[in-house]
Amino acid sequence: LVSWNIMLAAYAFNGHLKEARSFFGSMPCWDVVSWNSMLSGIIKHGSLNDALQWFGIMSVRNLVSTNALLNAFSQAGHFAEAKNLYSTMPEHDIVSHNAMLAAYGHTGDVEEARCVFYSMSYCDLATWTILLSLYAQNGHLVEAKCMFDSMPQQDIVSTTAMMAAYAQNGHLKDAVDIFNGMHYLTLVSWNSMLDGYAQNGYLKEAKILFQIMPMRNLVSWNVMLAAHAGNLDDSTRFFGGMQARDTVSWNVFMAANTYNGHFVEAISLHMEMKMEGCDPDDATFISLFFSCSHLGDVICGLNYFVSMLIDYNFHATKQHYHCMVDLLARSGFLHETCTMIEE
RNA sequence: UGCAUCUUGUCUUUAUC
């Protein structure tokens, strides 16, 4: 059974969901790991609805299944459901707590995160690292450093997190010091350093680092694409030269267009990205709303808003509502703006 | 008591101010 499970996990983990499903069907017997492997494959590569459906038909479940679902909600931006599941699930382990903490990291809810943290009877390296990043990403660099100093050991992940924390908060020198002191570097370390240079205005250094990096992935390319956003020609050239693109690449390029006032082009990129097989995400819609807002095209913006809710089944976040308020208000629909705020 | 398969941490994109 373990051998079968390993094969199943290989299919599911790498996104071959069709093969995984048929392999699952051909198995002589199943245990909770089999069901969970399929579930996590669907969560990683499929839709939330498919994951929920699979969860519904699972004949055995355990805490791992529930934790996976909790993470699925969080990844999909359904934080209310995540919180609800977390507070109603019959038992928790450190993975459940960490997953919920990470979810609060995404919403920027520092206070809620603190409550979870104080309720935990013990924590591990992941807990400390989640808190470190949560503080750093919300502008609390001192607290982030405090987490780094408080953790019982520092591993490659937490050290990289601290490095990124410095870089993201404008302390490039400190980030470089950590980078130079690291015994070995992962792709994430390289990307963090690359982004540090790019975001802090050192484009020349970023270009050099990009050339000499021993490994690169799409994140590295996207960082460099974003670094060129100030100049639409450069950005267009770089984008055109990319051998592969994902949703983030398209989002970055859309942002480059809006940044340079090319709102119509930004909106049309949305069609192109779909034709290339990249699905829009919540950030894509924020860019779209922004472009519509600056074009004064309320109808177009509202259409996209409805499409986001109906066609894509996304939850509108606070950011999306802010954009809609901006869209309506800029065009003088004050009454409708107030209605949207109130409702 | 110990070894294999499933869930949590670090990198890139977005609005307002």
mmCIF file of C-alpha atoms (C1' of nucleotides) in Angstrom:
data_model
loop_
_atom_site.group_PDB
_atom_site.id
_atom_site.type_symbol
_atom_site.label_atom_id
_atom_site.label_comp_id
_atom_site.label_asym_id
_atom_site.label_seq_id
_atom_site.Cartn_x
_atom_site.Cartn_y
_atom_site.Cartn_z
ATOM 1 C CA LEU A 1 0.000 0.000 0.000
ATOM 2 C CA VAL A 2 2.863 2.379 0.768
ATOM 3 C CA SER A 3 4.310 1.795 -2.697
ATOM 4 C CA TRP A 4 0.957 2.567 -4.278
ATOM 5 C CA ASN A 5 0.704 5.701 -2.152
ATOM 6 C CA ILE A 6 4.131 6.883 -3.242
ATOM 7 C CA MET A 7 3.162 6.558 -6.897
ATOM 8 C CA LEU A 8 -0.131 8.320 -6.231
ATOM 9 C CA ALA A 9 1.615 11.156 -4.418
ATOM 10 C CA ALA A 10 4.037 11.535 -7.308
ATOM 11 C CA TYR A 11 1.183 12.049 -9.759
ATOM 12 C CA ALA A 12 -0.796 14.329 -7.454
ATOM 13 C CA PHE A 13 2.127 16.418 -6.226
ATOM 14 C CA ASN A 14 3.265 17.197 -9.742
ATOM 15 C CA GLY A 15 -0.149 18.206 -10.974
ATOM 16 C CA HIS A 16 -1.070 15.166 -13.040
ATOM 17 C CA LEU A 17 -4.513 15.060 -11.522
ATOM 18 C CA LYS A 18 -6.168 13.008 -14.262
ATOM 19 C CA GLU A 19 -3.550 10.296 -13.986
ATOM 20 C CA ALA A 20 -3.700 10.521 -10.222
ATOM 21 C CA ARG A 21 -7.436 9.983 -10.219
ATOM 22 C CA SER A 22 -7.268 6.990 -12.496
ATOM 23 C CA PHE A 23 -4.345 5.585 -10.554
ATOM 24 C CA PHE A 24 -6.344 6.048 -7.393
ATOM 25 C CA GLY A 25 -9.197 4.111 -9.011
ATOM 26 C CA SER A 26 -6.887 1.268 -9.933
ATOM 27 C CA MET A 27 -5.492 0.787 -6.432
ATOM 28 C CA PRO A 28 -6.349 -2.496 -4.680
ATOM 29 C CA CYS A 29 -7.006 -0.752 -1.398
ATOM 30 C CA TRP A 30 -6.781 2.669 0.166
ATOM 31 C CA ASP A 31 -5.910 4.189 3.486
ATOM 32 C CA VAL A 32 -6.194 7.707 4.839
ATOM 33 C CA VAL A 33 -2.834 8.624 3.298
ATOM 34 C CA SER A 34 -4.134 7.699 -0.160
ATOM 35 C CA TRP A 35 -7.144 9.950 0.284
ATOM 36 C CA ASN A 36 -5.021 12.756 1.694
ATOM 37 C CA SER A 37 -2.476 12.580 -1.123
ATOM 38 C CA MET A 38 -5.210 13.023 -3.665
ATOM 39 C CA LEU A 39 -6.697 15.857 -1.615
ATOM 40 C CA SER A 40 -3.446 17.765 -1.372
ATOM 41 C CA GLY A 41 -2.830 17.306 -5.096
ATOM 42 C CA ILE A 42 -6.213 18.837 -5.863
ATOM 43 C CA ILE A 43 -5.568 21.672 -3.414
ATOM 44 C CA LYS A 44 -2.223 22.431 -4.986
ATOM 45 C CA HIS A 45 -3.180 22.128 -8.630
ATOM 46 C CA GLY A 46 -6.968 22.167 -8.863
ATOM 47 C CA SER A 47 -9.793 24.373 -7.733
ATOM 48 C CA LEU A 48 -11.091 24.886 -4.236
ATOM 49 C CA ASN A 49 -14.450 23.504 -5.290
ATOM 50 C CA ASP A 50 -12.897 20.269 -6.525
ATOM 51 C CA ALA A 51 -10.975 20.011 -3.272
ATOM 52 C CA LEU A 52 -14.126 20.510 -1.238
ATOM 53 C CA GLN A 53 -15.925 17.930 -3.323
ATOM 54 C CA TRP A 54 -13.133 15.426 -2.797
ATOM 55 C CA PHE A 55 -13.072 16.155 0.916
ATOM 56 C CA GLY A 56 -16.802 15.463 0.947
ATOM 57 C CA ILE A 57 -16.497 11.992 -0.555
ATOM 58 C CA MET A 58 -13.480 10.887 1.490
ATOM 59 C CA SER A 59 -14.381 7.745 3.386
ATOM 60 C CA VAL A 60 -11.664 8.296 5.977
ATOM 61 C CA ARG A 61 -10.273 11.545 7.273
ATOM 62 C CA ASN A 62 -7.873 12.561 9.977
ATOM 63 C CA LEU A 63 -6.277 15.726 11.277
ATOM 64 C CA VAL A 64 -3.987 15.859 8.256
ATOM 65 C CA SER A 65 -7.034 16.093 5.991
ATOM 66 C CA THR A 66 -8.516 18.936 7.980
ATOM 67 C CA ASN A 67 -5.211 20.769 8.124
ATOM 68 C CA ALA A 68 -4.910 20.431 4.361
ATOM 69 C CA LEU A 69 -8.369 21.911 3.937
ATOM 70 C CA LEU A 70 -7.528 24.744 6.298
ATOM 71 C CA ASN A 71 -4.554 25.527 4.128
ATOM 72 C CA ALA A 72 -6.707 25.300 1.007
ATOM 73 C CA PHE A 73 -9.035 27.994 2.317
ATOM 74 C CA SER A 74 -6.107 30.167 3.215
ATOM 75 C CA GLN A 75 -4.455 29.754 -0.190
ATOM 76 C CA ALA A 76 -7.702 30.624 -1.939
ATOM 77 C CA GLY A 77 -8.052 33.772 0.123
ATOM 78 C CA HIS A 78 -11.122 32.447 1.936
ATOM 79 C CA PHE A 79 -9.923 33.567 5.322
ATOM 80 C CA ALA A 80 -13.327 33.636 6.964
ATOM 81 C CA GLU A 81 -13.807 29.956 6.112
ATOM 82 C CA ALA A 82 -10.293 29.190 7.304
ATOM 83 C CA LYS A 83 -10.959 30.860 10.619
ATOM 84 C CA ASN A 84 -14.298 29.129 10.913
ATOM 85 C CA LEU A 85 -12.790 25.717 10.227
ATOM 86 C CA TYR A 86 -9.966 26.407 12.659
ATOM 87 C CA SER A 87 -12.318 27.353 15.453
ATOM 88 C CA THR A 88 -14.704 24.456 14.884
ATOM 89 C CA MET A 89 -12.320 21.598 14.248
ATOM 90 C CA PRO A 90 -12.399 19.094 17.111
ATOM 91 C CA GLU A 91 -8.639 18.890 17.607
ATOM 92 C CA HIS A 92 -5.589 20.908 16.652
ATOM 93 C CA ASP A 93 -1.937 20.160 16.359
ATOM 94 C CA ILE A 94 1.009 22.425 15.711
ATOM 95 C CA VAL A 95 0.389 22.252 11.973
ATOM 96 C CA SER A 96 -3.158 23.588 12.412
ATOM 97 C CA HIS A 97 -1.913 26.447 14.560
ATOM 98 C CA ASN A 98 0.894 27.290 12.187
ATOM 99 C CA ALA A 99 -1.424 27.216 9.200
ATOM 100 C CA MET A 100 -3.804 29.606 10.927
ATOM 101 C CA LEU A 101 -0.921 31.869 11.909
ATOM 102 C CA ALA A 102 0.238 31.935 8.307
ATOM 103 C CA ALA A 103 -3.287 32.829 7.219
ATOM 104 C CA TYR A 104 -3.240 35.822 9.547
ATOM 105 C CA GLY A 105 0.096 36.689 8.022
ATOM 106 C CA HIS A 106 -1.614 36.998 4.669
ATOM 107 C CA THR A 107 -4.391 39.187 6.004
ATOM 108 C CA GLY A 108 -1.925 41.225 8.039
ATOM 109 C CA ASP A 109 -3.891 40.574 11.197
ATOM 110 C CA VAL A 110 -1.124 40.910 13.752
ATOM 111 C CA GLU A 111 -3.425 40.937 16.780
ATOM 112 C CA GLU A 112 -5.323 37.793 15.783
ATOM 113 C CA ALA A 113 -2.002 36.099 15.130
ATOM 114 C CA ARG A 114 -0.791 37.029 18.593
ATOM 115 C CA CYS A 115 -3.895 35.435 20.094
ATOM 116 C CA VAL A 116 -3.214 32.173 18.279
ATOM 117 C CA PHE A 117 0.425 32.298 19.287
ATOM 118 C CA TYR A 118 -0.334 32.821 22.971
ATOM 119 C CA SER A 119 -2.827 29.962 22.907
ATOM 120 C CA MET A 120 -0.200 27.519 21.680
ATOM 121 C CA SER A 121 1.352 25.235 24.250
ATOM 122 C CA TYR A 122 4.521 24.790 22.237
ATOM 123 C CA CYS A 123 5.914 25.973 18.971
ATOM 124 C CA ASP A 124 8.477 24.927 16.417
ATOM 125 C CA LEU A 125 10.777 26.623 13.946
ATOM 126 C CA ALA A 126 7.934 27.109 11.489
ATOM 127 C CA THR A 127 5.976 29.040 14.134
ATOM 128 C CA TRP A 128 8.848 31.423 14.758
ATOM 129 C CA THR A 129 9.466 31.902 11.058
ATOM 130 C CA ILE A 130 5.808 32.605 10.318
ATOM 131 C CA LEU A 131 5.781 35.268 13.038
ATOM 132 C CA LEU A 132 9.045 36.731 11.788
ATOM 133 C CA SER A 133 7.615 37.161 8.294
ATOM 134 C CA LEU A 134 4.283 38.347 9.578
ATOM 135 C CA TYR A 135 5.946 41.170 11.495
ATOM 136 C CA ALA A 136 8.323 42.019 8.673
ATOM 137 C CA GLN A 137 5.598 42.184 6.078
ATOM 138 C CA ASN A 138 3.582 44.527 8.212
ATOM 139 C CA GLY A 139 6.398 46.945 8.846
ATOM 140 C CA HIS A 140 7.464 45.717 12.290
ATOM 141 C CA LEU A 141 11.107 45.043 11.602
ATOM 142 C CA VAL A 142 12.146 45.292 15.243
ATOM 143 C CA GLU A 143 9.660 42.613 16.261
ATOM 144 C CA ALA A 144 10.738 40.475 13.327
ATOM 145 C CA LYS A 145 14.353 40.642 14.467
ATOM 146 C CA CYS A 146 13.178 39.841 17.970
ATOM 147 C CA MET A 147 11.549 36.638 16.690
ATOM 148 C CA PHE A 148 14.759 35.740 14.886
ATOM 149 C CA ASP A 149 16.770 36.217 18.057
ATOM 150 C CA SER A 150 14.242 34.340 20.180
ATOM 151 C CA MET A 151 14.057 31.147 18.181
ATOM 152 C CA PRO A 152 15.940 28.204 19.670
ATOM 153 C CA GLN A 153 17.779 27.458 16.428
ATOM 154 C CA GLN A 154 18.047 29.293 13.169
ATOM 155 C CA ASP A 155 17.892 27.244 10.013
ATOM 156 C CA ILE A 156 18.248 28.109 6.348
ATOM 157 C CA VAL A 157 14.561 29.027 6.020
ATOM 158 C CA SER A 158 14.395 31.351 9.015
ATOM 159 C CA THR A 159 17.716 32.963 8.083
ATOM 160 C CA THR A 160 16.444 33.601 4.575
ATOM 161 C CA ALA A 161 13.256 35.018 6.039
ATOM 162 C CA MET A 162 15.280 37.445 8.149
ATOM 163 C CA MET A 163 17.322 38.447 5.150
ATOM 164 C CA ALA A 164 14.165 39.121 3.138
ATOM 165 C CA ALA A 165 12.759 41.038 6.110
ATOM 166 C CA TYR A 166 15.697 43.440 6.028
ATOM 167 C CA ALA A 167 15.572 43.807 2.251
ATOM 168 C CA GLN A 168 11.846 44.468 2.201
ATOM 169 C CA ASN A 169 12.143 47.153 4.833
ATOM 170 C CA GLY A 170 14.920 49.065 3.120
ATOM 171 C CA HIS A 171 17.835 47.723 5.183
ATOM 172 C CA LEU A 172 19.753 46.381 2.217
ATOM 173 C CA LYS A 173 23.096 46.463 4.002
ATOM 174 C CA ASP A 174 21.877 44.154 6.756
ATOM 175 C CA ALA A 175 20.368 41.835 4.168
ATOM 176 C CA VAL A 176 23.667 41.647 2.299
ATOM 177 C CA ASP A 177 25.494 40.883 5.542
ATOM 178 C CA ILE A 178 23.237 37.922 6.227
ATOM 179 C CA PHE A 179 23.503 36.777 2.629
ATOM 180 C CA ASN A 180 27.296 36.869 2.737
ATOM 181 C CA GLY A 181 27.390 35.014 6.022
ATOM 182 C CA MET A 182 25.212 32.119 4.935
ATOM 183 C CA HIS A 183 26.924 28.756 4.663
ATOM 184 C CA TYR A 184 24.905 27.624 1.731
ATOM 185 C CA LEU A 185 22.362 29.381 -0.394
ATOM 186 C CA THR A 186 19.093 28.170 -1.785
ATOM 187 C CA LEU A 187 17.216 29.473 -4.779
ATOM 188 C CA VAL A 188 14.971 31.400 -2.419
ATOM 189 C CA SER A 189 18.015 33.068 -0.825
ATOM 190 C CA TRP A 190 19.254 34.159 -4.245
ATOM 191 C CA ASN A 191 15.844 35.418 -5.266
ATOM 192 C CA SER A 192 15.441 37.344 -2.011
ATOM 193 C CA MET A 193 18.778 39.039 -2.504
ATOM 194 C CA LEU A 194 17.960 39.774 -6.126
ATOM 195 C CA ASP A 195 14.668 41.330 -5.130
ATOM 196 C CA GLY A 196 16.398 43.284 -2.390
ATOM 197 C CA TYR A 197 18.649 44.986 -4.923
ATOM 198 C CA ALA A 198 15.828 45.502 -7.400
ATOM 199 C CA GLN A 199 13.382 46.985 -4.898
ATOM 200 C CA ASN A 200 15.908 49.278 -3.293
ATOM 201 C CA GLY A 201 16.893 50.945 -6.542
ATOM 202 C CA TYR A 202 20.031 48.985 -7.411
ATOM 203 C CA LEU A 203 19.021 47.845 -10.872
ATOM 204 C CA LYS A 204 22.585 47.541 -12.112
ATOM 205 C CA GLU A 205 23.559 45.282 -9.216
ATOM 206 C CA ALA A 206 20.392 43.252 -9.697
ATOM 207 C CA LYS A 207 21.258 42.659 -13.335
ATOM 208 C CA ILE A 208 24.725 41.460 -12.392
ATOM 209 C CA LEU A 209 23.400 39.171 -9.696
ATOM 210 C CA PHE A 210 20.824 37.786 -12.113
ATOM 211 C CA GLN A 211 23.615 36.899 -14.520
ATOM 212 C CA ILE A 212 25.822 35.170 -11.986
ATOM 213 C CA MET A 213 23.130 33.315 -10.041
ATOM 214 C CA PRO A 214 23.862 29.573 -10.111
ATOM 215 C CA MET A 215 20.150 28.836 -10.467
ATOM 216 C CA ARG A 216 17.028 30.698 -11.532
ATOM 217 C CA ASN A 217 13.351 30.053 -11.719
ATOM 218 C CA LEU A 218 10.296 32.027 -12.824
ATOM 219 C CA VAL A 219 10.380 34.037 -9.611
ATOM 220 C CA SER A 220 13.848 35.322 -10.540
ATOM 221 C CA TRP A 221 12.596 36.320 -13.980
ATOM 222 C CA ASN A 222 9.536 37.987 -12.514
ATOM 223 C CA VAL A 223 11.692 39.977 -10.109
ATOM 224 C CA MET A 224 13.723 41.260 -13.034
ATOM 225 C CA LEU A 225 10.596 42.007 -15.024
ATOM 226 C CA ALA A 226 9.259 44.063 -12.138
ATOM 227 C CA ALA A 227 12.592 45.841 -11.874
ATOM 228 C CA HIS A 228 12.044 47.141 -15.417
ATOM 229 C CA ALA A 229 8.535 48.397 -14.766
ATOM 230 C CA GLY A 230 9.570 52.044 -14.831
ATOM 231 C CA ASN A 231 10.320 51.882 -18.534
ATOM 232 C CA LEU A 232 7.629 50.308 -20.662
ATOM 233 C CA ASP A 233 9.925 49.632 -23.610
ATOM 234 C CA ASP A 234 12.439 47.768 -21.455
ATOM 235 C CA SER A 235 9.641 45.989 -19.736
ATOM 236 C CA THR A 236 7.991 44.970 -23.015
ATOM 237 C CA ARG A 237 11.292 43.711 -24.373
ATOM 238 C CA PHE A 238 12.043 41.733 -21.239
ATOM 239 C CA PHE A 239 8.553 40.271 -21.120
ATOM 240 C CA GLY A 240 8.788 39.268 -24.774
ATOM 241 C CA GLY A 241 12.081 37.512 -24.125
ATOM 242 C CA MET A 242 10.795 35.351 -21.324
ATOM 243 C CA GLN A 243 10.703 31.683 -22.222
ATOM 244 C CA ALA A 244 7.941 30.927 -19.737
ATOM 245 C CA ARG A 245 5.335 33.073 -18.012
ATOM 246 C CA ASP A 246 2.956 32.509 -15.196
ATOM 247 C CA THR A 247 0.099 34.516 -13.735
ATOM 248 C CA VAL A 248 2.508 36.678 -11.749
ATOM 249 C CA SER A 249 4.494 37.526 -14.904
ATOM 250 C CA TRP A 250 1.329 38.754 -16.560
ATOM 251 C CA ASN A 251 0.332 40.675 -13.453
ATOM 252 C CA VAL A 252 3.717 42.349 -13.325
ATOM 253 C CA PHE A 253 3.509 43.294 -16.970
ATOM 254 C CA MET A 254 -0.032 44.599 -16.535
ATOM 255 C CA ALA A 255 1.217 46.701 -13.630
ATOM 256 C CA ALA A 256 4.035 48.046 -15.807
ATOM 257 C CA ASN A 257 1.441 49.142 -18.339
ATOM 258 C CA THR A 258 -0.801 50.820 -15.781
ATOM 259 C CA TYR A 259 2.219 52.409 -14.128
ATOM 260 C CA ASN A 260 3.047 54.047 -17.438
ATOM 261 C CA GLY A 261 -0.504 55.115 -18.116
ATOM 262 C CA HIS A 262 -1.328 52.448 -20.707
ATOM 263 C CA PHE A 263 -4.637 51.455 -19.185
ATOM 264 C CA VAL A 264 -6.309 50.130 -22.317
ATOM 265 C CA GLU A 265 -3.329 47.904 -23.055
ATOM 266 C CA ALA A 266 -3.338 46.659 -19.481
ATOM 267 C CA ILE A 267 -6.956 45.629 -19.798
ATOM 268 C CA SER A 268 -6.377 43.850 -23.089
ATOM 269 C CA LEU A 269 -3.493 41.890 -21.530
ATOM 270 C CA HIS A 270 -6.111 40.210 -19.413
ATOM 271 C CA MET A 271 -7.507 38.528 -22.557
ATOM 272 C CA GLU A 272 -4.046 37.596 -23.778
ATOM 273 C CA MET A 273 -3.072 35.969 -20.522
ATOM 274 C CA LYS A 274 -6.148 33.789 -20.635
ATOM 275 C CA MET A 275 -5.334 32.781 -24.203
ATOM 276 C CA GLU A 276 -1.883 31.740 -23.041
ATOM 277 C CA GLY A 277 -3.440 29.576 -20.381
ATOM 278 C CA CYS A 278 -2.674 31.741 -17.359
ATOM 279 C CA ASP A 279 -5.619 32.197 -15.040
ATOM 280 C CA PRO A 280 -6.226 35.598 -13.493
ATOM 281 C CA ASP A 281 -5.911 35.783 -9.736
ATOM 282 C CA ASP A 282 -7.015 38.329 -7.161
ATOM 283 C CA ALA A 283 -4.091 40.635 -8.023
ATOM 284 C CA THR A 284 -5.063 40.593 -11.700
ATOM 285 C CA PHE A 285 -8.471 41.961 -10.833
ATOM 286 C CA ILE A 286 -7.020 44.727 -8.699
ATOM 287 C CA SER A 287 -5.001 45.876 -11.716
ATOM 288 C CA LEU A 288 -8.065 45.670 -13.907
ATOM 289 C CA PHE A 289 -10.144 47.733 -11.485
ATOM 290 C CA PHE A 290 -7.354 50.264 -11.248
ATOM 291 C CA SER A 291 -7.189 50.634 -15.037
ATOM 292 C CA CYS A 292 -10.958 50.942 -15.369
ATOM 293 C CA SER A 293 -10.967 53.498 -12.606
ATOM 294 C CA HIS A 294 -8.399 55.674 -14.309
ATOM 295 C CA LEU A 295 -10.185 55.368 -17.635
ATOM 296 C CA GLY A 296 -13.385 56.392 -15.928
ATOM 297 C CA ASP A 297 -14.998 53.253 -17.298
ATOM 298 C CA VAL A 298 -17.373 52.334 -14.506
ATOM 299 C CA ILE A 299 -19.333 49.815 -16.577
ATOM 300 C CA CYS A 300 -16.199 47.904 -17.527
ATOM 301 C CA GLY A 301 -15.026 47.868 -13.919
ATOM 302 C CA LEU A 302 -18.358 46.650 -12.621
ATOM 303 C CA ASN A 303 -18.432 43.954 -15.290
ATOM 304 C CA TYR A 304 -15.062 42.684 -14.164
ATOM 305 C CA PHE A 305 -16.170 42.824 -10.550
ATOM 306 C CA VAL A 306 -19.214 40.690 -11.321
ATOM 307 C CA SER A 307 -17.121 38.367 -13.464
ATOM 308 C CA MET A 308 -14.660 37.929 -10.625
ATOM 309 C CA LEU A 309 -17.450 36.922 -8.264
ATOM 310 C CA ILE A 310 -19.529 34.813 -10.651
ATOM 311 C CA ASP A 311 -17.154 33.362 -13.237
ATOM 312 C CA TYR A 312 -14.160 32.922 -10.982
ATOM 313 C CA ASN A 313 -15.898 32.411 -7.692
ATOM 314 C CA PHE A 314 -13.352 34.643 -5.946
ATOM 315 C CA HIS A 315 -14.118 36.310 -2.682
ATOM 316 C CA ALA A 316 -13.883 40.086 -2.879
ATOM 317 C CA THR A 317 -11.218 41.187 -0.419
ATOM 318 C CA LYS A 318 -10.895 44.500 1.318
ATOM 319 C CA GLN A 319 -8.515 45.568 -1.436
ATOM 320 C CA HIS A 320 -11.084 44.791 -4.130
ATOM 321 C CA TYR A 321 -13.701 46.855 -2.353
ATOM 322 C CA HIS A 322 -11.262 49.715 -1.996
ATOM 323 C CA CYS A 323 -10.753 49.631 -5.757
ATOM 324 C CA MET A 324 -14.476 49.604 -6.440
ATOM 325 C CA VAL A 325 -15.009 52.519 -4.101
ATOM 326 C CA ASP A 326 -12.230 54.326 -5.915
ATOM 327 C CA LEU A 327 -13.772 53.488 -9.291
ATOM 328 C CA LEU A 328 -17.239 54.743 -8.354
ATOM 329 C CA ALA A 329 -16.030 57.795 -6.489
ATOM 330 C CA ARG A 330 -13.652 58.970 -9.207
ATOM 331 C CA SER A 331 -16.498 58.918 -11.702
ATOM 332 C CA GLY A 332 -18.767 60.908 -9.460
ATOM 333 C CA PHE A 333 -21.177 58.167 -8.385
ATOM 334 C CA LEU A 334 -21.165 59.348 -4.804
ATOM 335 C CA HIS A 335 -24.447 57.792 -3.831
ATOM 336 C CA GLU A 336 -23.435 54.392 -5.222
ATOM 337 C CA THR A 337 -20.076 54.738 -3.502
ATOM 338 C CA CYS A 338 -21.760 55.220 -0.144
ATOM 339 C CA THR A 339 -24.064 52.292 -0.823
ATOM 340 C CA MET A 340 -21.123 50.035 -1.570
ATOM 341 C CA ILE A 341 -19.301 51.143 1.563
ATOM 342 C CA GLU A 342 -22.348 50.546 3.704
ATOM 343 C CA GLU A 343 -23.283 47.202 2.226
ATOM 344 C "C1'" U B 1 11.380 2.821 20.917
ATOM 345 C "C1'" G B 2 13.385 3.599 15.793
ATOM 346 C "C1'" C B 3 12.947 3.735 9.333
ATOM 347 C "C1'" A B 4 9.116 4.777 3.936
ATOM 348 C "C1'" U B 5 3.938 7.603 1.578
ATOM 349 C "C1'" C B 6 -0.351 12.707 3.153
ATOM 350 C "C1'" U B 7 -1.063 18.595 6.047
ATOM 351 C "C1'" U B 8 2.124 24.081 8.326
ATOM 352 C "C1'" G B 9 7.301 28.305 7.756
ATOM 353 C "C1'" U B 10 11.412 31.823 3.825
ATOM 354 C "C1'" C B 11 11.555 34.731 -2.568
ATOM 355 C "C1'" U B 12 8.318 37.788 -7.306
ATOM 356 C "C1'" U B 13 2.936 41.027 -9.005
ATOM 357 C "C1'" U B 14 -1.911 44.791 -7.241
ATOM 358 C "C1'" A B 15 -5.419 49.652 -5.259
ATOM 359 C "C1'" U B 16 -6.206 53.915 -1.684
ATOM 360 C "C1'" C B 17 -3.380 57.280 1.503
#
